[in-house]
GROMACS .gro file of C-alpha atoms in nm:
model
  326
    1UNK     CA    1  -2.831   0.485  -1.727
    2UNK     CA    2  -2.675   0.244  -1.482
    3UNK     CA    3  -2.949   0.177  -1.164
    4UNK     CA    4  -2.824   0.245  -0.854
    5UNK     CA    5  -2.665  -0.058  -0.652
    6UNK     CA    6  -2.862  -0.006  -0.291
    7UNK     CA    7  -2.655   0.013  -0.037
    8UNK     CA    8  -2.668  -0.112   0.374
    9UNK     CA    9  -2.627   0.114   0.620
   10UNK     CA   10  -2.354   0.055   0.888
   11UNK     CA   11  -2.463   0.218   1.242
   12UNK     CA   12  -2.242   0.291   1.534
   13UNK     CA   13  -2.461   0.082   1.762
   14UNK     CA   14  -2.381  -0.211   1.532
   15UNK     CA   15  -1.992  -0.110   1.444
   16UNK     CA   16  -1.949  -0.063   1.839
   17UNK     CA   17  -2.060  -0.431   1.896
   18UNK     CA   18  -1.899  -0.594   1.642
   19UNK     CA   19  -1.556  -0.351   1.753
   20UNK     CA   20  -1.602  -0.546   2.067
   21UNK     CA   21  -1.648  -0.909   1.916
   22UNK     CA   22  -1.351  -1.137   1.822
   23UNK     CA   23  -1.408  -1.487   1.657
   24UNK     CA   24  -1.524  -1.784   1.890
   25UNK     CA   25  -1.442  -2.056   1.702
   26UNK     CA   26  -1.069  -1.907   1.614
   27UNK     CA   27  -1.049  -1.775   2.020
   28UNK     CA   28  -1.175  -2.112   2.148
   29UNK     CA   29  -0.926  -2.297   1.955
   30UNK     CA   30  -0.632  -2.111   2.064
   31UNK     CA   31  -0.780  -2.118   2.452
   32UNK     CA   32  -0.738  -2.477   2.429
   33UNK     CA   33  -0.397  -2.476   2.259
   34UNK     CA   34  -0.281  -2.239   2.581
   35UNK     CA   35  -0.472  -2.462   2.839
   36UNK     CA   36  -0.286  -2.781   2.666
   37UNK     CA   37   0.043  -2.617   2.585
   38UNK     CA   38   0.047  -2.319   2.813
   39UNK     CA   39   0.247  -1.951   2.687
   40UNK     CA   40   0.538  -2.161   2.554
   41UNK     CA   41   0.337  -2.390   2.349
   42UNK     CA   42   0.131  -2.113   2.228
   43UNK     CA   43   0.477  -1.909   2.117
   44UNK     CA   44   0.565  -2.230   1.936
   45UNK     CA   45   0.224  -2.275   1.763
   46UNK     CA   46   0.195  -1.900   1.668
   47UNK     CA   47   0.585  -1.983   1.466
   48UNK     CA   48   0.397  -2.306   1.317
   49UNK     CA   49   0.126  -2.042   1.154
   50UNK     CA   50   0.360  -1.899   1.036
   51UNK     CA   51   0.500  -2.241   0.784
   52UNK     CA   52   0.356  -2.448   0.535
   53UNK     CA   53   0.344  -2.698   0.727
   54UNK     CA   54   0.004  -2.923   0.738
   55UNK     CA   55  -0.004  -3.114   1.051
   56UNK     CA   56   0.049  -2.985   1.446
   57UNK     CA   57   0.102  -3.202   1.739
   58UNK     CA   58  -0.222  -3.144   1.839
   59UNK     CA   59  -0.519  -3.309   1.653
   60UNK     CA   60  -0.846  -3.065   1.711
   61UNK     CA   61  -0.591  -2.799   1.520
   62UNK     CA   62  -0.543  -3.052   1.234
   63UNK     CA   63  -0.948  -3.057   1.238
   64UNK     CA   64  -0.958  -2.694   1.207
   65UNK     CA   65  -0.678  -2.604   0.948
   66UNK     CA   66  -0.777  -2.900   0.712
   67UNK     CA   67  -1.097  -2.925   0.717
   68UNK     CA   68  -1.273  -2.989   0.409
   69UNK     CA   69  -1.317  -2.679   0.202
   70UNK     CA   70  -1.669  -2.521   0.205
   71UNK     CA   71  -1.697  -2.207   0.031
   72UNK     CA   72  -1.985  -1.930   0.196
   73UNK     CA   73  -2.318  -1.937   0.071
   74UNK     CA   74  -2.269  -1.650  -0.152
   75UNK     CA   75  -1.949  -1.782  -0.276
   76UNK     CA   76  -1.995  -1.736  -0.683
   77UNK     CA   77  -1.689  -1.952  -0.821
   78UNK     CA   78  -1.715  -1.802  -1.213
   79UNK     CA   79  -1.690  -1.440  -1.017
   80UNK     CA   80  -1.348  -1.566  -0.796
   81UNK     CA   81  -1.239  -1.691  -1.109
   82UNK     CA   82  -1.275  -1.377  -1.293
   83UNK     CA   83  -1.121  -1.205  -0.980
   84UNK     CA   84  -0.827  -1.415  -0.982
   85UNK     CA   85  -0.769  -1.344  -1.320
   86UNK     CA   86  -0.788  -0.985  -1.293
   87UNK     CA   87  -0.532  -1.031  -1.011
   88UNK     CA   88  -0.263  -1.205  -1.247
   89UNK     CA   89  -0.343  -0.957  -1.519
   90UNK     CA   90  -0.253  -0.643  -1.300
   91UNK     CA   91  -0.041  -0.804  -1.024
   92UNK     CA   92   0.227  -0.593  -1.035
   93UNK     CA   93   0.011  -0.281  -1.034
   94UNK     CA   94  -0.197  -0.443  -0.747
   95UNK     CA   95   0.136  -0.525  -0.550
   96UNK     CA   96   0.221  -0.121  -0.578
   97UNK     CA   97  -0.153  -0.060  -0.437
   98UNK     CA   98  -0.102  -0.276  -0.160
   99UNK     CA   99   0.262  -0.183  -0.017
  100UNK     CA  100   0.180   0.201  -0.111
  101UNK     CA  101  -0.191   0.254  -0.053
  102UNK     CA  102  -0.347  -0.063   0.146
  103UNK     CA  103  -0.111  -0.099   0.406
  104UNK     CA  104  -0.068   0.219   0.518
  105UNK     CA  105  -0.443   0.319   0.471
  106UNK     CA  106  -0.494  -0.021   0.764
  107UNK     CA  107  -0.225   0.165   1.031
  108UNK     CA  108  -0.449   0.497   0.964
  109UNK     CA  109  -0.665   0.306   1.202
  110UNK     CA  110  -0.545   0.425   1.499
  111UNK     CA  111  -0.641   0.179   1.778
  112UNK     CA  112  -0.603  -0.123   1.537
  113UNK     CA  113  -0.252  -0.012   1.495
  114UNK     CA  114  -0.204  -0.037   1.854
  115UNK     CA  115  -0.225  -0.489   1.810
  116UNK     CA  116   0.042  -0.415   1.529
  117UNK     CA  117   0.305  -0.203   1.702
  118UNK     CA  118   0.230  -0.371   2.030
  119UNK     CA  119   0.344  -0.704   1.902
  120UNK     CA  120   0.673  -0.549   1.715
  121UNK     CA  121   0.630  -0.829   1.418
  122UNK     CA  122   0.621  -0.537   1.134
  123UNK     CA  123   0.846  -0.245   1.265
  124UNK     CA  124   1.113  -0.519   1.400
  125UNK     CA  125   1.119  -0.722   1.088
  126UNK     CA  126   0.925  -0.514   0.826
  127UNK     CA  127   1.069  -0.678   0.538
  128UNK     CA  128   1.000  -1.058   0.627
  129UNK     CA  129   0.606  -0.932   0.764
  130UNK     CA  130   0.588  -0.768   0.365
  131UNK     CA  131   0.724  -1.145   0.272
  132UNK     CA  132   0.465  -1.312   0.420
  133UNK     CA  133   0.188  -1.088   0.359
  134UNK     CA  134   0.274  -1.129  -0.070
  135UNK     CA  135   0.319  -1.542   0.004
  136UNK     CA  136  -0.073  -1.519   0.139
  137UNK     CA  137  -0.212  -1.294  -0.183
  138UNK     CA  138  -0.003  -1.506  -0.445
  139UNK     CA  139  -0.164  -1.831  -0.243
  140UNK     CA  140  -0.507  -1.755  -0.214
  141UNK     CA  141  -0.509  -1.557  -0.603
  142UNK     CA  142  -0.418  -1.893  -0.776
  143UNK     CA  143  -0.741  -2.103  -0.856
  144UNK     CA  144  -0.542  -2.398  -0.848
  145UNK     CA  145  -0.496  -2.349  -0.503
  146UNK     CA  146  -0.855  -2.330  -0.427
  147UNK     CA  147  -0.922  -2.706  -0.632
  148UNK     CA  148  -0.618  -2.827  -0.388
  149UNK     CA  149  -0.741  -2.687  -0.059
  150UNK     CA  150  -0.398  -2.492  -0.054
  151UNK     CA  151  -0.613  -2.152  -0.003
  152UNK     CA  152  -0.851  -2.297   0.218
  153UNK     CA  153  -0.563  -2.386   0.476
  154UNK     CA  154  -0.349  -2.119   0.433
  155UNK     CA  155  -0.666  -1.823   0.526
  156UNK     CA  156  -0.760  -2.050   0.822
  157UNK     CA  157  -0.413  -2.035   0.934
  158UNK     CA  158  -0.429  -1.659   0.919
  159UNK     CA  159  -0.744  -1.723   1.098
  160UNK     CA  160  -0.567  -1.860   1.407
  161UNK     CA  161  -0.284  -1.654   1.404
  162UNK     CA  162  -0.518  -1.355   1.456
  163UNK     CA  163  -0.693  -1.489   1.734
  164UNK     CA  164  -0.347  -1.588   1.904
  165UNK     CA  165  -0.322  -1.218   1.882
  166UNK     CA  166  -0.609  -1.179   2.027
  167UNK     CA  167  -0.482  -1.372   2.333
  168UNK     CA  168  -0.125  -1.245   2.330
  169UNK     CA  169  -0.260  -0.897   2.317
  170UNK     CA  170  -0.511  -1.017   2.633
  171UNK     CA  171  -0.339  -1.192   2.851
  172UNK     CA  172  -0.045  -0.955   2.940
  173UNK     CA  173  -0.291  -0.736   3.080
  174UNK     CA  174  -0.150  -0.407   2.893
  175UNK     CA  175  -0.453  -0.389   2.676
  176UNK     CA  176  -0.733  -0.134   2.694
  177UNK     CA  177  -1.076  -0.227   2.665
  178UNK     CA  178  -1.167   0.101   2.584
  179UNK     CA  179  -0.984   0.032   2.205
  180UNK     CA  180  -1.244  -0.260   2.128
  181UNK     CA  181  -1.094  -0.645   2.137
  182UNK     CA  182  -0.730  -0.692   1.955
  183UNK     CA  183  -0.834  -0.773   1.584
  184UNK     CA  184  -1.196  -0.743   1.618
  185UNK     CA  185  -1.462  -0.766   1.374
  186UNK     CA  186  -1.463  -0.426   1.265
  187UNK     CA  187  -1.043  -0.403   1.230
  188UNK     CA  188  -1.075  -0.711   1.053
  189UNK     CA  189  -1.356  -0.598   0.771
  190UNK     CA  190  -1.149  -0.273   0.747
  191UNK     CA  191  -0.867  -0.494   0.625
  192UNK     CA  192  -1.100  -0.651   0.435
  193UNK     CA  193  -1.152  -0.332   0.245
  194UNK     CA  194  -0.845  -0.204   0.221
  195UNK     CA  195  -0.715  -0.518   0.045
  196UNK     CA  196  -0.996  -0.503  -0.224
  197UNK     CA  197  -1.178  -0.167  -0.271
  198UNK     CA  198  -0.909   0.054  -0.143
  199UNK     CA  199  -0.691  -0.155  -0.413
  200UNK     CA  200  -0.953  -0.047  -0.700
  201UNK     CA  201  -0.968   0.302  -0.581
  202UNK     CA  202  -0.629   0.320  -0.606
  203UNK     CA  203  -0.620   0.159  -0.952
  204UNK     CA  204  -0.870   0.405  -1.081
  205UNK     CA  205  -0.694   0.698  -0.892
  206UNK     CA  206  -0.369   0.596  -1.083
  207UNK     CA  207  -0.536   0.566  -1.418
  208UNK     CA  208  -0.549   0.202  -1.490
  209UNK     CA  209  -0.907   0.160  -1.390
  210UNK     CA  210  -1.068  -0.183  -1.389
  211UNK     CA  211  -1.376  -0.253  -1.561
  212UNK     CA  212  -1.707  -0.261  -1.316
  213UNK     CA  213  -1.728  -0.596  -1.375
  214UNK     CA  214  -1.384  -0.646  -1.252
  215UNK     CA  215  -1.399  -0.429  -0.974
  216UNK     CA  216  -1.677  -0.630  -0.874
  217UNK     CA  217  -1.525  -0.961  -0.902
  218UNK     CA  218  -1.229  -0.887  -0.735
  219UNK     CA  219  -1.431  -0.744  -0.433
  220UNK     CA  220  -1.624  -1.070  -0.435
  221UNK     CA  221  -1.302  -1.303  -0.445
  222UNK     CA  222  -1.199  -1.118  -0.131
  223UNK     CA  223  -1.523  -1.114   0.016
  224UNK     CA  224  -1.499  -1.488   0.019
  225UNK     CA  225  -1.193  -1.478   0.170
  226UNK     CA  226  -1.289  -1.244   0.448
  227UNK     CA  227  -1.558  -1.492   0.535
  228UNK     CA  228  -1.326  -1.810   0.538
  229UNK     CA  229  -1.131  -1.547   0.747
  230UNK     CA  230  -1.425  -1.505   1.020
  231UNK     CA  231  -1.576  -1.226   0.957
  232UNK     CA  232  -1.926  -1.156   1.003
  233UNK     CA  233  -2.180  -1.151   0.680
  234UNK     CA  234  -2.284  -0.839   0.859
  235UNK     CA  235  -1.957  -0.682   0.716
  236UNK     CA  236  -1.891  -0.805   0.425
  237UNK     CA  237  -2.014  -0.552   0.184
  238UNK     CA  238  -2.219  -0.695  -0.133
  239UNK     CA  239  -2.098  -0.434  -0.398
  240UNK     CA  240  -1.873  -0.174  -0.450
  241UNK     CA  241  -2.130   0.095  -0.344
  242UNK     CA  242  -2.157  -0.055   0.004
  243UNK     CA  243  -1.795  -0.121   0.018
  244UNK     CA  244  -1.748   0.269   0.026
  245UNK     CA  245  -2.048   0.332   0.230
  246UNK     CA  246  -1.884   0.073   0.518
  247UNK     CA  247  -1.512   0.230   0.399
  248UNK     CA  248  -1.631   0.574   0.520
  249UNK     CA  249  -1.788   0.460   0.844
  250UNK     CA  250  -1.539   0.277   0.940
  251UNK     CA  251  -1.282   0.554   0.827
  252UNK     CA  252  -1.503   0.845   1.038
  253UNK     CA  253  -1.438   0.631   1.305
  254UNK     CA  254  -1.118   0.494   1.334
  255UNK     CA  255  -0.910   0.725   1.153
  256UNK     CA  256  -0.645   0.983   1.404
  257UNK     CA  257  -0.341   1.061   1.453
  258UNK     CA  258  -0.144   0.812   1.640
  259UNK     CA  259   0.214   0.732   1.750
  260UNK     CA  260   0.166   0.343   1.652
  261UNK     CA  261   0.012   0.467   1.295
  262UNK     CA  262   0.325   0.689   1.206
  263UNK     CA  263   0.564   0.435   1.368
  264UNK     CA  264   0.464   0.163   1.102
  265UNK     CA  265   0.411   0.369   0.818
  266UNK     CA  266   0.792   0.467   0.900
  267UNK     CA  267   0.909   0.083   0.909
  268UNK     CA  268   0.714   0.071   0.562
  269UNK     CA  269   0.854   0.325   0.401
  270UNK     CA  270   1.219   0.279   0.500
  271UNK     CA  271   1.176  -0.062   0.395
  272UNK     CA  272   1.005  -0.014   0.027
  273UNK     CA  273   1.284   0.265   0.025
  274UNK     CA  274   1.553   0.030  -0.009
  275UNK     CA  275   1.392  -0.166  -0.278
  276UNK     CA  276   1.460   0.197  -0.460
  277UNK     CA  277   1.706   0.149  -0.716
  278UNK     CA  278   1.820   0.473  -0.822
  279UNK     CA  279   1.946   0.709  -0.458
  280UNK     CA  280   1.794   0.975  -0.670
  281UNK     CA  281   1.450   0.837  -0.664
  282UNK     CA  282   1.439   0.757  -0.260
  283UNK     CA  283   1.152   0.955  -0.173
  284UNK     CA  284   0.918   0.802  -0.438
  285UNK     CA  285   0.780   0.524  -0.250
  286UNK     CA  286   0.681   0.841   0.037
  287UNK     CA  287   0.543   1.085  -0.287
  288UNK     CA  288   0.340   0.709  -0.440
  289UNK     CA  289   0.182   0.661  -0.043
  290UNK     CA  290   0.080   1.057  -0.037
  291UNK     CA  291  -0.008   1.059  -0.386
  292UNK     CA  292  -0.278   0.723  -0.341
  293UNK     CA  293  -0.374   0.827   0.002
  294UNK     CA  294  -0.465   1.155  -0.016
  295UNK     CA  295  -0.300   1.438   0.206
  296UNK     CA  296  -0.553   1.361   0.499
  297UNK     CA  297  -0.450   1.068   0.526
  298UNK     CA  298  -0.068   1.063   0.471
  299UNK     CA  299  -0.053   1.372   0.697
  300UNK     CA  300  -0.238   1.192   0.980
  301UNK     CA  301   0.060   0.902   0.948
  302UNK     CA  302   0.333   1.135   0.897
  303UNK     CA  303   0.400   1.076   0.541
  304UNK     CA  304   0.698   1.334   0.432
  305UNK     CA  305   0.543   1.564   0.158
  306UNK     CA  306   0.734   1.563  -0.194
  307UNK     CA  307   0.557   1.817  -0.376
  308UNK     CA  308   0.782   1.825  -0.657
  309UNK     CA  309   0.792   1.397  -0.766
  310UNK     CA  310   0.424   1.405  -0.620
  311UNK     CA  311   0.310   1.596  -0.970
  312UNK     CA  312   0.489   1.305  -1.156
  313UNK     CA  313   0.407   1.005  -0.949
  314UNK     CA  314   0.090   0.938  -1.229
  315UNK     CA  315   0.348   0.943  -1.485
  316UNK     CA  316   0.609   0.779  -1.399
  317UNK     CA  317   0.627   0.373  -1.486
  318UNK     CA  318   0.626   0.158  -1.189
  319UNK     CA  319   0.941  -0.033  -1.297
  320UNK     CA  320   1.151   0.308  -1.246
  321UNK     CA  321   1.060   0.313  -0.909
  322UNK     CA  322   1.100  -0.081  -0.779
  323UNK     CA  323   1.380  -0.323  -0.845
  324UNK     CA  324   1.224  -0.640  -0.954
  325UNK     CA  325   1.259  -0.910  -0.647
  326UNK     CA  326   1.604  -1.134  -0.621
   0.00000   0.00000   0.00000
């Protein structure tokens, strides 16, 4: 018999702090940016995130991006090794969790999806946000780009671009305090979870289930990441059992109904839609999202039901359902 993995416990007192807490050294970075460049400098900065690019005009960003790579503490390389490898083994099964189960399961959030549809990136240009978000896994899963400082650069560019969203979201004055700070701790480390255990739950829910061991490692890889990322130790969770206890929590308290939440599942599902080969096979990628998500869930973000191709969804090959990319 397996013993128990203990688990921390993950108050309201502490998730209603860390709701209202950003990241200083990200936030202080872009203040300086704004105070240097002012809103049109910042504009162009946020589109220089956005590249591959190594070096900005401005020389305490260079600092930042490229410093020298440090991994946490905790960091155990032979367990992000194994997690990488379980990434490459099962990407394509892992890419399905993450357009179909972790994605929507974030906008379920309903006052984190408020930063989201507020800044228009995803619903406007859905397809190119989906782009970007596979460039960042594919990065930061090769270990090669971990010996190169490739990953390293590329999450603390993420870094910044949150806390520019931070300030966008701020400084127009439109944003209630009420909702916690744009991309706060909490958001973030729910993020955090649904890239890595919602991905396993949805792996085991599908019937390719990953080895504990795997499960583990992959948690770990992205628990590194997370950290790189900025988020507080205080929410990264050390195993699997405390990723579902902090999963729930944050879940019991973040999860409603909301225009914003149905508004980019929509964008998400008209897009992965038209990846859909066959017209007969259109509602799939909505019957895959309800099947992984759970009716809760999918009803809360307005998920059409497809009783009928829901029954098959665990049977049916992933390749029937996606064209491979151009």
């Amino acid at each position: 018999m397996k013993p128990i993995k203990p688990t921390r416990s993950f108050s309201n007192e502490l998730m209603d702090k860390l709701r209202q807490t950003g990241d200083e050294v990200a936030d202080n970075i872009i203040l300086q940016v704004f105070q240097q460049t002012e809103m049109v400098g910042l504009r162009d900065f946020f589109k220089w995130l956005n590249t591959n690019e190594e070096e900005y005009s401005l020389s305490f960003v260079n600092d930042f991006v490229n410093q020298k790579p440090v991994l946490p503490d905790f960091a155990d390389y032979r367990m992000m090794q194994k997690g990488m490898n379980f990434f490459q083994e099962n990407q394509e099964r892992i890419g399905i969790m993450l357009a179909c189960l972790a994605l929507p399961y974030c906008y379920a959030g309903a006052d984190g999806a408020r930063v989201l549809a507020k800044s228009q990136r995803i619903q406007n240009d859905t397809l190119k946000r989906l782009e970007e978000t596979g460039e960042f896994i594919f990065t930061v899963m090769q270990e090669k780009n971990w010996k190169n400082g490739i990953a390293f650069r590329k999450i603390l560019k993420v870094r910044l671009m949150h806390a520019a969203i931070r300030f966008f979201s701020e400084y127009h004055g439109s944003w209630d305090d009420t909702w916690g700070k744009p991309v706060n701790q909490e958001d973030m480390a729910g993020t955090n979870g649904a890239f890595s255990y919602i991905v396993i739950r949805g792996l085991r829910k599908s019937g390719k289930a990953p080895e504990s061991t795997e499960a583990e490692a992959y948690l770990h890889l992205w628990n590194v990441i997370s950290n790189i990322m900025g988020v507080e130790k205080e929410l990264i969770p050390n195993n699997l059992r405390e990723a579902f206890t902090l999963d729930k929590v944050i879940a019991k308290r973040q999860f409603r109904p909301s225009e914003e939440g149905k508004l980019l599942t929509k964008a998400l599902l008209q897009t992965l839609e038209s990846f859909v080969s066959n017209p007969l096979l259109k509602s799939f990628p909505a019957a895959q999202m309800r099947f992984l998500l759970g009716d809760e869930v999918a009803d809360l973000l307005g998920i059409p039901a497809v009783p009928f191709e829901s029954k098959l969804i665990p049977f049916i090959p992933y390749q029937l359902l996606f064209k491979p990319a151009e």
